[in-house]
CSV table of C-alpha atoms and ligand atoms in Angstrom, one decimal:
chain,number,residue,atom,x,y,z
A,1,MET,CA,87.2,-48.0,-5.7
A,2,PHE,CA,88.3,-51.4,-4.8
A,3,ASP,CA,91.0,-52.1,-2.2
A,4,SER,CA,91.7,-55.2,0.1
A,5,SER,CA,88.5,-54.7,2.2
A,6,THR,CA,86.3,-53.9,-0.2
A,7,ARG,CA,86.1,-56.0,-3.6
A,8,THR,CA,82.3,-56.4,-4.4
A,9,VAL,CA,80.6,-53.4,-4.8
A,10,VAL,CA,76.9,-52.4,-5.5
A,11,ILE,CA,76.1,-49.6,-7.9
A,12,VAL,CA,72.7,-48.6,-7.4
A,13,GLY,CA,70.6,-45.6,-8.5
A,14,ALA,CA,69.4,-43.6,-5.9
A,15,GLN,CA,67.0,-41.2,-7.5
A,16,TRP,CA,64.3,-41.8,-10.1
A,17,GLY,CA,67.2,-43.8,-12.5
A,18,ASP,CA,69.2,-42.5,-15.2
A,19,GLU,CA,71.5,-41.5,-12.9
A,20,GLY,CA,74.5,-42.4,-14.8
A,21,LYS,CA,75.0,-46.1,-13.8
A,22,GLY,CA,76.4,-46.6,-17.4
A,23,LYS,CA,79.0,-44.1,-17.1
A,24,LEU,CA,80.3,-45.0,-13.6
A,25,VAL,CA,80.0,-48.7,-13.8
A,26,ASP,CA,82.4,-48.4,-17.2
A,27,VAL,CA,84.6,-46.0,-15.3
A,28,LEU,CA,84.8,-48.2,-12.6
A,29,ALA,CA,85.5,-51.2,-14.0
A,30,GLU,CA,88.3,-50.5,-15.5
A,31,ARG,CA,89.9,-52.6,-12.6
A,32,ALA,CA,87.0,-54.8,-12.2
A,33,HIS,CA,87.0,-58.7,-12.8
A,34,TRP,CA,83.2,-58.7,-13.4
A,35,VAL,CA,80.0,-56.4,-13.7
A,36,VAL,CA,76.9,-58.3,-13.2
A,37,ARG,CA,73.5,-57.4,-13.8
A,38,TYR,CA,70.7,-58.0,-10.5
A,39,GLN,CA,67.7,-57.0,-11.6
A,40,GLY,CA,65.1,-55.3,-13.9
A,41,GLY,CA,65.6,-55.8,-17.5
A,42,ALA,CA,65.1,-54.2,-20.8
A,43,ASN,CA,63.3,-51.4,-19.3
A,44,ALA,CA,67.1,-50.5,-18.4
A,45,GLY,CA,69.1,-48.0,-21.0
A,46,HIS,CA,72.4,-47.3,-19.8
A,47,THR,CA,74.9,-45.1,-21.7
A,48,VAL,CA,78.6,-44.9,-22.1
A,49,HIS,CA,80.1,-42.7,-24.6
A,50,ILE,CA,83.1,-44.2,-25.5
A,51,GLY,CA,85.6,-41.5,-28.3
A,52,ASP,CA,83.0,-40.8,-30.7
A,53,LYS,CA,80.4,-43.6,-30.6
A,54,SER,CA,77.7,-44.4,-28.0
A,55,PHE,CA,76.4,-47.5,-26.5
A,56,VAL,CA,72.9,-47.8,-24.9
A,57,LEU,CA,73.1,-50.9,-23.1
A,58,HIS,CA,69.5,-52.6,-21.6
A,59,GLN,CA,69.7,-56.2,-21.2
A,60,ILE,CA,74.0,-56.4,-21.1
A,61,PRO,CA,75.6,-55.1,-18.4
A,62,SER,CA,78.0,-51.9,-19.1
A,63,GLY,CA,81.6,-53.9,-18.1
A,64,ILE,CA,80.9,-55.5,-21.3
A,65,LEU,CA,83.1,-52.4,-22.9
A,66,HIS,CA,86.5,-52.9,-21.6
A,67,PRO,CA,87.6,-56.3,-23.1
A,68,GLY,CA,89.0,-58.9,-20.1
A,69,VAL,CA,86.1,-57.8,-17.8
A,70,ARG,CA,83.2,-60.9,-17.6
A,71,CYS,CA,79.8,-60.4,-17.4
A,72,ALA,CA,77.1,-62.0,-15.6
A,73,ILE,CA,73.2,-61.4,-15.8
A,74,GLY,CA,71.9,-62.4,-12.7
A,75,ASN,CA,69.1,-64.8,-11.2
A,76,GLY,CA,67.0,-61.9,-10.5
A,77,VAL,CA,66.9,-60.2,-14.1
A,78,VAL,CA,64.0,-60.7,-16.0
A,79,LEU,CA,65.9,-61.7,-19.6
A,80,ASP,CA,64.2,-60.6,-23.2
A,81,PRO,CA,66.3,-63.5,-25.3
A,82,ASP,CA,65.3,-61.5,-28.3
A,83,THR,CA,66.4,-58.2,-26.7
A,84,LEU,CA,69.6,-59.7,-25.8
A,85,PHE,CA,70.9,-61.3,-29.2
A,86,THR,CA,69.9,-57.9,-30.9
A,87,GLU,CA,72.1,-56.2,-28.0
A,88,ILE,CA,74.7,-58.7,-28.4
A,89,ASP,CA,75.1,-58.8,-32.6
A,90,GLU,CA,75.1,-54.9,-32.3
A,91,LEU,CA,78.0,-55.2,-30.0
A,92,ILE,CA,80.2,-57.5,-32.4
A,93,ALA,CA,78.8,-55.5,-35.2
A,94,ASP,CA,80.7,-52.4,-33.2
A,95,GLY,CA,83.8,-54.5,-32.8
A,96,VAL,CA,83.4,-55.7,-29.1
A,97,ASP,CA,84.2,-59.0,-27.9
A,98,VAL,CA,81.7,-60.7,-26.2
A,99,GLN,CA,82.2,-64.0,-27.1
A,100,GLY,CA,83.5,-66.1,-23.7
A,101,ARG,CA,83.1,-63.0,-21.5
A,102,LEU,CA,79.1,-63.0,-20.6
A,103,TYR,CA,77.0,-65.3,-18.9
A,104,VAL,CA,73.5,-65.8,-17.8
A,105,SER,CA,72.0,-67.2,-15.0
A,106,ASP,CA,70.1,-70.7,-16.4
A,107,ARG,CA,67.2,-69.5,-13.1
A,108,ALA,CA,66.7,-65.9,-15.1
A,109,HIS,CA,63.0,-65.6,-15.6
A,110,LEU,CA,62.2,-65.1,-19.4
A,111,VAL,CA,60.4,-62.5,-21.1
A,112,LEU,CA,58.0,-63.5,-23.8
A,113,PRO,CA,56.3,-61.6,-26.3
A,114,TYR,CA,53.2,-62.2,-24.2
A,115,HIS,CA,54.6,-60.1,-21.7
A,116,LYS,CA,55.6,-57.1,-24.2
A,117,LEU,CA,51.5,-57.5,-25.2
A,118,ILE,CA,50.3,-56.9,-21.8
A,119,ASP,CA,52.0,-54.5,-20.6
A,120,SER,CA,51.6,-52.2,-24.3
A,121,LEU,CA,47.8,-52.9,-24.0
A,122,SER,CA,47.0,-52.4,-20.2
A,123,ALA,CA,45.7,-49.4,-18.8
A,124,ALA,CA,47.5,-50.0,-15.5
A,125,SER,CA,50.6,-49.7,-17.5
A,126,ARG,CA,49.7,-46.7,-19.2
A,127,GLU,CA,49.0,-44.9,-15.5
A,128,ILE,CA,52.4,-45.7,-14.4
A,129,GLY,CA,54.4,-45.0,-17.7
A,130,THR,CA,56.2,-47.7,-18.2
A,131,THR,CA,58.6,-48.9,-20.7
A,132,GLY,CA,56.7,-51.1,-22.5
A,133,ARG,CA,59.1,-54.1,-22.1
A,134,GLY,CA,56.9,-56.5,-20.5
A,135,ILE,CA,58.4,-56.2,-17.4
A,136,GLY,CA,55.9,-55.9,-15.0
A,137,PRO,CA,54.1,-59.1,-15.9
A,138,ALA,CA,57.3,-61.0,-16.8
A,139,TYR,CA,57.3,-60.6,-12.9
A,140,GLU,CA,54.0,-60.8,-11.9
A,141,ASP,CA,54.1,-64.4,-13.9
A,142,LYS,CA,57.0,-65.5,-11.8
A,143,ILE,CA,55.9,-64.6,-8.4
A,144,ALA,CA,52.4,-66.3,-9.3
A,145,ARG,CA,55.1,-69.2,-10.2
A,146,ARG,CA,53.6,-70.0,-13.7
A,147,GLY,CA,57.2,-68.2,-15.1
A,148,VAL,CA,59.5,-70.0,-18.2
A,149,ARG,CA,63.0,-69.7,-17.0
A,150,VAL,CA,65.8,-70.1,-19.1
A,151,LEU,CA,66.9,-73.9,-17.6
A,152,ASP,CA,63.7,-74.5,-19.1
A,153,LEU,CA,65.1,-74.5,-22.7
A,154,ARG,CA,66.3,-77.5,-21.9
A,155,HIS,CA,63.3,-79.5,-21.4
A,156,SER,CA,61.6,-79.1,-25.1
A,157,GLU,CA,58.4,-80.9,-23.5
A,158,ARG,CA,58.4,-78.8,-20.0
A,159,LEU,CA,59.2,-75.7,-22.3
A,160,ARG,CA,55.6,-76.5,-24.4
A,161,SER,CA,53.4,-76.9,-21.4
A,162,LEU,CA,55.2,-74.0,-19.4
A,163,VAL,CA,54.5,-71.8,-21.9
A,164,GLU,CA,51.0,-73.4,-22.9
A,165,LYS,CA,50.1,-72.2,-19.4
A,166,GLY,CA,51.9,-68.9,-19.8
A,167,VAL,CA,49.4,-67.9,-22.8
A,168,SER,CA,46.1,-69.2,-21.7
A,169,HIS,CA,46.8,-67.2,-18.5
A,170,ALA,CA,48.1,-63.9,-20.8
A,171,ASN,CA,44.9,-64.7,-23.1
A,172,ALA,CA,42.2,-64.6,-20.4
A,173,VAL,CA,44.1,-61.2,-19.0
A,174,LEU,CA,43.7,-59.8,-22.5
A,175,THR,CA,40.0,-60.5,-23.3
A,176,ALA,CA,39.4,-58.8,-19.9
A,177,PHE,CA,41.1,-55.8,-21.1
A,178,GLY,CA,39.1,-56.4,-23.9
A,179,VAL,CA,41.0,-56.2,-27.5
A,180,SER,CA,41.4,-58.5,-30.0
A,181,GLU,CA,45.2,-59.4,-29.8
A,182,ARG,CA,45.9,-62.5,-28.6
A,183,ALA,CA,49.3,-64.5,-27.4
A,184,SER,CA,50.4,-67.6,-29.0
A,185,VAL,CA,51.8,-70.8,-28.1
A,186,ASP,CA,53.0,-71.8,-32.1
A,187,SER,CA,54.6,-68.1,-32.3
A,188,THR,CA,56.6,-68.3,-28.6
A,189,MET,CA,57.7,-71.6,-29.0
A,190,SER,CA,59.0,-70.9,-32.4
A,191,LEU,CA,60.8,-67.7,-31.0
A,192,LEU,CA,62.5,-69.8,-28.2
A,193,GLU,CA,63.6,-72.5,-30.1
A,194,ARG,CA,65.1,-70.6,-32.4
A,195,LEU,CA,67.0,-68.6,-29.9
A,196,ALA,CA,67.8,-71.6,-27.5
A,197,PRO,CA,71.0,-72.5,-29.4
A,198,ARG,CA,72.7,-69.4,-28.5
A,199,LEU,CA,71.3,-68.5,-24.9
A,200,LEU,CA,72.3,-72.3,-23.8
A,201,PRO,CA,75.7,-72.6,-24.1
A,202,ILE,CA,76.2,-68.8,-22.4
A,203,THR,CA,74.2,-70.2,-19.0
A,204,GLU,CA,75.5,-70.5,-15.5
A,205,ASP,CA,75.0,-71.0,-12.4
A,206,VAL,CA,75.9,-67.7,-12.0
A,207,GLY,CA,75.6,-67.5,-8.2
A,208,LEU,CA,78.4,-69.9,-7.5
A,209,VAL,CA,80.5,-68.7,-10.2
A,210,ILE,CA,80.4,-65.2,-8.5
A,211,HIS,CA,81.1,-66.8,-4.8
A,212,ARG,CA,84.1,-68.2,-6.1
A,213,ALA,CA,85.4,-65.3,-7.9
A,214,ILE,CA,84.7,-63.5,-4.5
A,215,THR,CA,86.2,-65.7,-2.3
A,216,SER,CA,89.5,-66.0,-4.9
A,217,GLY,CA,90.2,-62.1,-4.5
A,218,ALA,CA,88.6,-60.8,-7.7
A,219,ASN,CA,86.9,-57.1,-8.0
A,220,VAL,CA,82.8,-57.6,-8.5
A,221,LEU,CA,80.6,-54.5,-10.1
A,222,LEU,CA,77.3,-55.4,-9.1
A,223,GLU,CA,75.0,-53.2,-11.3
A,224,GLY,CA,71.7,-51.9,-10.7
A,225,ALA,CA,69.0,-50.6,-13.1
A,226,GLN,CA,66.6,-48.3,-12.6
A,227,GLY,CA,66.7,-46.3,-9.4
A,228,SER,CA,66.1,-46.8,-5.7
A,229,LEU,CA,62.4,-44.1,-5.6
A,230,LEU,CA,61.4,-47.3,-8.3
A,231,ASP,CA,61.6,-50.1,-5.9
A,232,VAL,CA,58.6,-51.5,-5.6
A,233,ASP,CA,58.6,-52.2,-1.3
A,234,HIS,CA,61.0,-48.7,-1.1
A,235,GLY,CA,59.6,-46.4,-4.1
A,236,THR,CA,56.9,-44.1,-5.1
A,237,TYR,CA,54.1,-46.8,-5.5
A,238,PRO,CA,52.2,-47.6,-7.6
A,239,PHE,CA,54.8,-45.5,-9.5
A,240,VAL,CA,57.4,-47.7,-9.2
A,241,THR,CA,58.8,-50.7,-11.2
A,242,SER,CA,58.2,-54.4,-10.6
A,243,SER,CA,61.7,-55.5,-8.3
A,244,SER,CA,63.9,-54.4,-5.7
A,245,THR,CA,66.4,-51.8,-7.0
A,246,THR,CA,67.9,-50.9,-3.6
A,247,SER,CA,71.1,-52.6,-2.5
A,248,GLY,CA,68.9,-55.4,-0.9
A,249,GLY,CA,68.1,-56.5,-4.0
A,250,ALA,CA,72.1,-57.4,-5.2
A,251,ALA,CA,72.4,-59.9,-3.0
A,252,ILE,CA,69.4,-61.9,-3.9
A,253,GLY,CA,69.4,-61.1,-7.7
A,254,VAL,CA,73.1,-62.3,-8.0
A,255,GLY,CA,72.5,-65.4,-5.5
A,256,ILE,CA,75.2,-64.3,-3.2
A,257,ALA,CA,75.2,-63.6,0.9
A,258,PRO,CA,74.8,-59.9,1.6
A,259,THR,CA,77.7,-59.9,4.3
A,260,ALA,CA,79.7,-60.6,0.5
A,261,ILE,CA,78.6,-56.8,-0.3
A,262,HIS,CA,81.2,-54.7,1.3
A,263,ALA,CA,80.3,-51.1,-0.3
A,264,ALA,CA,77.4,-50.0,-2.3
A,265,LEU,CA,77.9,-46.8,-4.2
A,266,GLY,CA,74.6,-44.2,-4.7
A,267,ILE,CA,74.7,-42.5,-8.3
A,268,VAL,CA,73.0,-39.3,-7.5
A,269,LYS,CA,72.5,-36.3,-10.9
A,270,ALA,CA,73.4,-32.9,-9.7
A,271,TYR,CA,69.9,-32.0,-9.6
A,272,THR,CA,66.5,-34.6,-10.3
A,273,THR,CA,64.8,-36.2,-13.3
A,274,ARG,CA,62.1,-38.6,-13.9
A,275,VAL,CA,60.4,-40.3,-16.7
A,276,GLY,CA,57.1,-41.9,-16.5
A,277,ASN,CA,54.2,-40.8,-13.6
A,278,GLY,CA,54.3,-40.7,-10.4
A,279,PRO,CA,55.3,-37.8,-7.9
A,280,LEU,CA,58.6,-35.8,-8.0
A,281,PRO,CA,58.6,-33.0,-5.9
A,282,THR,CA,61.0,-30.6,-7.1
A,283,GLU,CA,59.7,-30.8,-10.8
A,284,LEU,CA,60.3,-27.3,-12.0
A,285,GLY,CA,57.8,-25.5,-14.2
A,286,GLU,CA,57.6,-25.5,-18.1
A,287,GLU,CA,60.3,-23.2,-18.4
A,288,ASP,CA,63.0,-24.2,-16.3
A,289,GLY,CA,62.3,-27.7,-16.9
A,290,GLU,CA,63.2,-27.0,-20.3
A,291,ARG,CA,66.0,-25.4,-20.2
A,292,MET,CA,67.4,-28.5,-17.2
A,293,ARG,CA,66.4,-31.0,-20.0
A,294,THR,CA,67.8,-29.0,-22.8
A,295,LEU,CA,70.8,-28.5,-21.3
A,296,GLY,CA,71.7,-31.9,-19.9
A,297,ASN,CA,69.8,-34.2,-22.8
A,298,GLU,CA,67.1,-35.2,-20.4
A,299,PHE,CA,65.4,-37.5,-22.8
A,300,GLY,CA,65.0,-41.5,-21.9
A,301,ALA,CA,68.0,-43.9,-23.2
A,302,THR,CA,64.9,-46.5,-23.6
A,303,THR,CA,61.8,-45.4,-24.7
A,304,GLY,CA,63.1,-41.4,-26.0
A,305,ARG,CA,60.5,-40.3,-23.7
A,306,PRO,CA,61.2,-36.4,-22.5
A,307,ARG,CA,62.3,-36.5,-18.9
A,308,ARG,CA,60.9,-34.5,-16.1
A,309,CYS,CA,63.5,-32.3,-14.7
A,310,GLY,CA,63.8,-30.4,-10.8
A,311,TRP,CA,66.2,-29.3,-8.4
A,312,PHE,CA,67.8,-31.8,-6.3
A,313,ASP,CA,66.2,-33.6,-3.5
A,314,GLY,CA,68.0,-33.8,-0.4
A,315,VAL,CA,65.1,-35.6,1.0
A,316,VAL,CA,65.2,-38.4,-1.3
A,317,VAL,CA,68.7,-38.9,-1.5
A,318,ARG,CA,69.0,-39.3,2.0
A,319,TYR,CA,66.3,-41.6,2.1
A,320,ALA,CA,67.8,-43.6,-0.7
A,321,ALA,CA,71.5,-43.3,1.4
A,322,ARG,CA,70.1,-45.2,4.1
A,323,VAL,CA,67.5,-47.9,2.6
A,324,ASN,CA,70.4,-48.7,0.3
A,325,GLY,CA,73.4,-48.5,3.5
A,326,LEU,CA,75.4,-46.3,0.7
A,327,THR,CA,78.9,-45.9,1.4
A,328,GLY,CA,79.5,-43.2,-1.0
A,329,LEU,CA,78.2,-40.9,-3.2
A,330,ALA,CA,78.6,-40.8,-6.9
A,331,VAL,CA,77.5,-37.4,-8.5
A,332,THR,CA,77.2,-37.1,-12.3
A,333,LYS,CA,76.0,-34.3,-14.6
A,334,LEU,CA,77.6,-30.9,-12.2
A,335,ASP,CA,78.5,-30.0,-15.8
A,336,VAL,CA,75.0,-29.7,-16.8
A,337,LEU,CA,73.9,-26.9,-14.1
A,338,ASP,CA,76.9,-24.8,-15.4
A,339,THR,CA,75.3,-21.8,-17.1
A,340,PHE,CA,72.6,-21.2,-13.8
A,341,GLU,CA,72.6,-18.5,-11.9
A,342,LYS,CA,71.1,-19.6,-8.7
A,343,VAL,CA,71.3,-23.9,-7.8
A,344,ALA,CA,68.6,-25.3,-5.0
A,345,LEU,CA,68.7,-27.7,-2.9
A,346,CYS,CA,65.7,-29.0,-1.2
A,347,THR,CA,66.2,-30.0,2.2
A,348,GLY,CA,62.2,-30.8,3.4
A,349,TYR,CA,59.0,-30.5,2.5
A,350,LYS,CA,55.8,-28.8,4.2
A,351,VAL,CA,52.4,-30.5,3.6
A,352,GLY,CA,50.2,-28.5,5.1
A,353,ASP,CA,52.1,-27.1,8.4
A,354,ARG,CA,53.8,-29.9,8.9
A,355,LEU,CA,57.0,-30.0,8.0
A,356,HIS,CA,59.1,-33.3,6.2
A,357,THR,CA,62.8,-34.0,6.8
A,358,GLU,CA,62.0,-37.7,5.9
A,359,PHE,CA,60.6,-39.1,3.1
A,360,PRO,CA,56.7,-39.0,3.6
A,361,TRP,CA,54.8,-42.5,2.3
A,362,ASP,CA,52.1,-41.1,1.0
A,363,LEU,CA,51.1,-40.6,-2.0
A,364,ALA,CA,48.4,-37.5,-1.1
A,365,ASP,CA,51.6,-36.0,0.8
A,366,LEU,CA,53.9,-36.5,-1.7
A,367,GLU,CA,51.7,-34.6,-4.0
A,368,GLY,CA,50.3,-32.0,-2.4
A,369,ALA,CA,54.7,-31.5,-0.9
A,370,GLU,CA,55.5,-28.1,-1.1
A,371,PRO,CA,59.7,-28.6,-0.9
A,372,GLN,CA,61.9,-26.1,0.9
A,373,TYR,CA,64.9,-25.0,-0.6
A,374,GLU,CA,68.1,-24.1,0.1
A,375,TRP,CA,69.1,-21.6,-2.9
A,376,MET,CA,72.7,-21.1,-4.0
A,377,ASP,CA,75.3,-19.3,-5.7
A,378,GLY,CA,75.4,-21.0,-9.7
A,379,TRP,CA,79.3,-20.6,-10.4
A,380,GLN,CA,78.4,-20.0,-13.8
A,381,THR,CA,82.4,-21.4,-15.3
A,382,SER,CA,82.1,-24.6,-17.0
A,383,THR,CA,83.4,-27.6,-15.4
A,384,ALA,CA,84.0,-30.0,-18.0
A,385,ASP,CA,87.6,-30.0,-17.9
A,386,ALA,CA,88.2,-30.5,-14.0
A,387,ARG,CA,89.9,-33.9,-13.1
A,388,SER,CA,90.3,-32.5,-9.1
A,389,VAL,CA,87.8,-31.5,-7.2
A,390,SER,CA,90.7,-28.2,-6.2
A,391,ASP,CA,89.6,-27.6,-10.0
A,392,LEU,CA,86.1,-26.7,-9.6
A,393,PRO,CA,85.0,-23.3,-9.3
A,394,GLY,CA,84.4,-22.5,-5.2
A,395,ALA,CA,80.3,-22.1,-5.6
A,396,ALA,CA,80.5,-25.7,-7.3
A,397,ARG,CA,82.7,-26.8,-4.1
A,398,LYS,CA,80.1,-25.6,-1.7
A,399,TYR,CA,77.2,-26.7,-3.4
A,400,LEU,CA,79.0,-30.3,-3.6
A,401,ASP,CA,79.4,-30.3,0.3
A,402,ARG,CA,75.8,-28.6,0.8
A,403,ILE,CA,74.9,-32.3,-0.8
A,404,GLU,CA,76.8,-34.4,1.4
A,405,SER,CA,76.2,-32.9,4.3
A,406,ILE,CA,72.1,-32.7,3.8
A,407,VAL,CA,72.5,-36.9,2.7
A,408,GLU,CA,75.4,-37.4,5.3
A,409,THR,CA,77.4,-39.9,3.0
A,410,PRO,CA,80.3,-38.9,1.4
A,411,ILE,CA,80.5,-38.1,-2.4
A,412,ALA,CA,83.5,-40.3,-3.8
A,413,TYR,CA,83.0,-39.4,-7.5
A,414,VAL,CA,82.1,-36.1,-8.9
A,415,SER,CA,81.2,-37.0,-12.6
A,416,VAL,CA,81.6,-33.2,-14.8
A,417,GLY,CA,80.6,-35.1,-18.8
A,418,THR,CA,80.3,-38.1,-20.9
A,419,ARG,CA,83.2,-39.1,-21.4
A,420,ARG,CA,85.4,-41.5,-19.3
A,421,ASP,CA,88.1,-39.2,-19.0
A,422,GLN,CA,85.7,-36.5,-17.3
A,423,ILE,CA,85.1,-38.0,-13.8
A,424,ILE,CA,86.9,-36.6,-10.6
A,425,SER,CA,87.8,-39.4,-7.8
A,426,VAL,CA,87.4,-37.2,-4.7
B,1,GDP,P1,71.9,-45.0,-16.5
B,1,GDP,O1,70.5,-45.5,-16.7
B,1,GDP,O2,71.7,-44.4,-15.1
B,1,GDP,O3,73.1,-45.4,-16.7
B,1,GDP,O4,71.6,-43.3,-17.2
B,1,GDP,P2,71.5,-42.9,-18.6
B,1,GDP,O5,72.3,-43.7,-19.3
B,1,GDP,O6,69.9,-43.6,-18.8
B,1,GDP,O7,71.2,-41.4,-19.2
B,1,GDP,C1,72.5,-40.4,-18.3
B,1,GDP,C2,72.7,-39.6,-19.1
B,1,GDP,O8,73.9,-38.7,-18.7
B,1,GDP,C3,73.5,-40.3,-20.6
B,1,GDP,O9,73.1,-39.5,-21.8
B,1,GDP,C4,75.1,-40.2,-20.3
B,1,GDP,O10,76.0,-40.0,-21.6
B,1,GDP,C5,75.0,-38.4,-19.5
B,1,GDP,N1,75.9,-38.7,-18.3
B,1,GDP,C6,76.6,-39.7,-17.5
B,1,GDP,N2,77.5,-38.5,-17.0
B,1,GDP,C7,77.4,-37.5,-17.1
B,1,GDP,C8,77.8,-36.6,-17.1
B,1,GDP,O11,78.4,-35.9,-15.7
B,1,GDP,N3,77.9,-35.0,-17.8
B,1,GDP,C9,76.7,-34.9,-18.5
B,1,GDP,N4,76.9,-34.0,-19.4
B,1,GDP,N5,76.3,-35.8,-18.9
B,1,GDP,C10,76.4,-37.3,-18.3
B,2,IMO,P1,67.8,-47.1,-16.1
B,2,IMO,O1,68.5,-48.6,-15.6
B,2,IMO,C1,64.4,-44.3,-15.6
B,2,IMO,C2,60.2,-46.4,-15.4
B,2,IMO,C3,59.3,-46.2,-15.8
B,2,IMO,C4,58.0,-45.8,-15.3
B,2,IMO,C5,58.5,-47.0,-14.2
B,2,IMO,C6,57.7,-49.0,-14.4
B,2,IMO,O2,68.0,-46.6,-17.1
B,2,IMO,O3,67.5,-45.8,-14.8
B,2,IMO,P2,58.7,-50.0,-16.6
B,2,IMO,O4,59.0,-50.7,-18.2
B,2,IMO,O5,59.6,-50.9,-15.4
B,2,IMO,O6,57.7,-51.5,-15.8
B,2,IMO,O7,58.4,-48.7,-15.8
B,2,IMO,O8,59.8,-46.9,-13.9
B,2,IMO,N1,61.4,-46.5,-15.3
B,2,IMO,C7,62.9,-46.0,-15.4
B,2,IMO,N2,63.5,-44.9,-15.7
B,2,IMO,N3,65.2,-45.0,-16.3
B,2,IMO,C8,65.4,-47.0,-16.2
B,2,IMO,O9,66.2,-47.6,-15.5
B,2,IMO,C9,63.5,-46.8,-16.0
B,2,IMO,N4,63.3,-48.6,-15.9
B,2,IMO,C10,61.7,-48.5,-15.6
B,2,IMO,O10,59.6,-44.9,-17.0
B,2,IMO,O11,58.0,-44.9,-14.6
B,3,MG,MG1,69.0,-45.4,-18.2
């Protein structure tokens, strides 16, 4: 992945999230100096298996599991300080040395208890099926210019006045919901006063630090969260998250120039999943969906919700390749399809009598979309031990070749299991 002209690489989900970004970041971090999160927050759940241990990272970049790799949380992330320190303490308890390796942007906005309260009580959040982590309300406060940033923890009077503003707005929202719960200035302040002494020492001007790392020749991974179809501009709005998940968001969310990014690796499953509500054109019916969910262990890493499952959607991934400028694809979970007699790839949607080969925008079109499938023979052999393309059965190679041609992007990696070594570099 890294060479003399490719040193800053963005890793982006090219479907609806949970594509296996954590696994790929962990594999690629072996040769990285820095791993930086650029958007989202604790709505993410990035799973990494090492030996018989499994880690689920929500706030901290997945590079933390490689000793010596430095990690940063960029300004574009909404940071839940409570979750952050729970996660840090769990890592330390598991023997991971976090000290001196994790930095947080002083400009990242904080997710506070009242953001989570609003998210959990809002009918709109329920309709979207959010993770309830306060992500939408925290980004709303950021855009409305009443957010609380990490650097505000340095100034106690300013902090109190910002928290008062935030709480007063949150309480107006809760009143409008007609619920009895209320946000509290005192409890928010006491949480922040308790966490500030741990948070302030790890704050940094992350944009500057990463700029300096890049100019001194470091290898940098920018770890996206969620997926391209959950991007607030480019996803299936309003069934999206509240940040720019696509590669364009990486420059803004780290604080570096777009021209500093050399490559964009799109992570995709060999099929499609979605957790939460909104269109999923290739969604399988109950029985086949259940089979894929069981084989792929498709349950949310953050909320435990069952993921909706469907065949690989070439229209979606080709679209994601365009909006992200993908230079390569990593196809994960190929092994999950090992037992299927036939596998299908969606190459277009029929809406009424019109065939869409480019992703349609109108939700009404998406909801009525009839996927057009190409059926291929399954390989019905285990791929779990394959370590090179030539180890893969012919039918699996054909399937991957077809993905490559539909998406018009070369496949750089194929993942055939959860373990670090279960990866094929193409
Ligand atoms: P992320 O949010 O994109 O990091 O993905 P998640 O961690 O939420 O979900 C991906 C799940 O698939 C995790 O449980 C991974 O351990 C698992 N996984 C990743 N790659 C593979 C693979 O190639 N094969 C199988 N069977 N599981 C995989
Ligand atoms: P990772 O990084 C899958 C989904 C939620 C919901 C919508 C909005 O692990 O791939 P939010 O809480 O962000 O306001 O919810 O986005 N969602 C994810 N789905 N993977 C994720 O993260 C997700 N983060 C949010 O289910 O539909
Ligand atoms: Mg996930």
